[in-house]
Amino acid sequence: MGDSQRCGLHEHVLAWNIMPWVLGRASVKPTGQEIEQGAIELRGLLDLLPELRVIVLAGRKAQDGWDTHLDLELGGEYRVLRTVHPAGQSFAQVGARERFTATLAKVVELVR
């Protein structure tokens, strides 16, 4: 069972990466220009989700992309939570999985 299911977050959820296309191997990190393009794509998606209330920024790239390209325009429209990226390297840090799960539990509280 995944972390989202454990905390009761499984319906009405959309997972979207700040980079909605493949960059190559996992070691390839997105450039600033790619993050900017990803933010443009995310903005287009948000226009299609009028009932969206909560956004979880998981990981530094998502957080930086939001802060740089979307926060000033959209920051007041959504409840935005920040957490660690749900990847093996991130979860290897002490307490990371628990912080991630706690953030998802907070989403459950906010959308009830």
C-alpha positions as a Python dict, from the first residue, in 0.01 Angstrom:
ca = {
    (1, 'M'): (0, 0, 0),
    (2, 'G'): (140, 342, -96),
    (3, 'D'): (182, 638, 138),
    (4, 'S'): (-117, 819, -12),
    (5, 'Q'): (-347, 520, 46),
    (6, 'R'): (-223, 474, 404),
    (7, 'C'): (-333, 824, 500),
    (8, 'G'): (-665, 803, 312),
    (9, 'L'): (-569, 1011, 10),
    (10, 'H'): (-662, 810, -296),
    (11, 'E'): (-966, 968, -458),
    (12, 'H'): (-972, 1291, -651),
    (13, 'V'): (-592, 1310, -668),
    (14, 'L'): (-381, 1402, -967),
    (15, 'A'): (-5, 1351, -957),
    (16, 'W'): (180, 1581, -1194),
    (17, 'N'): (551, 1635, -1226),
    (18, 'I'): (690, 1986, -1280),
    (19, 'M'): (859, 1815, -1577),
    (20, 'P'): (575, 1624, -1745),
    (21, 'W'): (807, 1466, -2001),
    (22, 'V'): (1104, 1232, -1981),
    (23, 'L'): (1445, 1397, -1948),
    (24, 'G'): (1641, 1074, -1980),
    (25, 'R'): (1816, 884, -1706),
    (26, 'A'): (1719, 965, -1348),
    (27, 'S'): (2053, 1139, -1302),
    (28, 'V'): (1959, 1402, -1565),
    (29, 'K'): (1839, 1715, -1387),
    (30, 'P'): (1612, 1970, -1557),
    (31, 'T'): (1754, 2304, -1665),
    (32, 'G'): (1599, 2634, -1564),
    (33, 'Q'): (1448, 2667, -1912),
    (34, 'E'): (1293, 2319, -1887),
    (35, 'I'): (1146, 2402, -1545),
    (36, 'E'): (1003, 2723, -1690),
    (37, 'Q'): (841, 2526, -1975),
    (38, 'G'): (710, 2272, -1722),
    (39, 'A'): (555, 2558, -1523),
    (40, 'I'): (382, 2683, -1838),
    (41, 'E'): (239, 2334, -1894),
    (42, 'L'): (129, 2315, -1530),
    (43, 'R'): (-45, 2653, -1558),
    (44, 'G'): (-240, 2518, -1856),
    (45, 'L'): (-339, 2211, -1656),
    (46, 'L'): (-453, 2419, -1359),
    (47, 'D'): (-690, 2607, -1590),
    (48, 'L'): (-860, 2271, -1656),
    (49, 'L'): (-907, 2195, -1284),
    (50, 'P'): (-1146, 2459, -1148),
    (51, 'E'): (-1222, 2261, -830),
    (52, 'L'): (-858, 2209, -733),
    (53, 'R'): (-794, 2333, -381),
    (54, 'V'): (-461, 2192, -260),
    (55, 'I'): (-125, 2158, -432),
    (56, 'V'): (163, 1958, -284),
    (57, 'L'): (508, 2058, -400),
    (58, 'A'): (719, 1748, -351),
    (59, 'G'): (1090, 1817, -385),
    (60, 'R'): (1313, 2113, -451),
    (61, 'K'): (1262, 2128, -830),
    (62, 'A'): (884, 2150, -794),
    (63, 'Q'): (916, 2406, -516),
    (64, 'D'): (1166, 2620, -710),
    (65, 'G'): (954, 2599, -1025),
    (66, 'W'): (644, 2710, -835),
    (67, 'D'): (825, 2989, -653),
    (68, 'T'): (993, 3124, -964),
    (69, 'H'): (720, 3088, -1225),
    (70, 'L'): (378, 3044, -1064),
    (71, 'D'): (357, 3169, -705),
    (72, 'L'): (316, 3539, -781),
    (73, 'E'): (37, 3466, -1027),
    (74, 'L'): (-140, 3179, -850),
    (75, 'G'): (-19, 3169, -491),
    (76, 'G'): (-343, 3294, -339),
    (77, 'E'): (-571, 3062, -533),
    (78, 'Y'): (-461, 2734, -372),
    (79, 'R'): (-343, 2596, -43),
    (80, 'V'): (18, 2503, -122),
    (81, 'L'): (205, 2251, 92),
    (82, 'R'): (572, 2157, 63),
    (83, 'T'): (738, 1825, 131),
    (84, 'V'): (1026, 1603, 29),
    (85, 'H'): (1039, 1430, -308),
    (86, 'P'): (902, 1074, -283),
    (87, 'A'): (1211, 910, -433),
    (88, 'G'): (1448, 654, -290),
    (89, 'Q'): (1728, 905, -228),
    (90, 'S'): (1498, 1147, -48),
    (91, 'F'): (1328, 876, 153),
    (92, 'A'): (1667, 745, 264),
    (93, 'Q'): (1702, 1056, 484),
    (94, 'V'): (1593, 1009, 845),
    (95, 'G'): (1232, 1114, 892),
    (96, 'A'): (1170, 1195, 523),
    (97, 'R'): (902, 932, 464),
    (98, 'E'): (724, 1042, 781),
    (99, 'R'): (730, 1409, 669),
    (100, 'F'): (593, 1310, 329),
    (101, 'T'): (314, 1101, 483),
    (102, 'A'): (231, 1380, 731),
    (103, 'T'): (193, 1623, 440),
    (104, 'L'): (-46, 1386, 263),
    (105, 'A'): (-244, 1347, 586),
    (106, 'K'): (-271, 1727, 601),
    (107, 'V'): (-414, 1725, 247),
    (108, 'V'): (-681, 1480, 364),
    (109, 'E'): (-776, 1719, 645),
    (110, 'L'): (-791, 2017, 407),
    (111, 'V'): (-1013, 1853, 146),
    (112, 'R'): (-1272, 1704, 380),
}
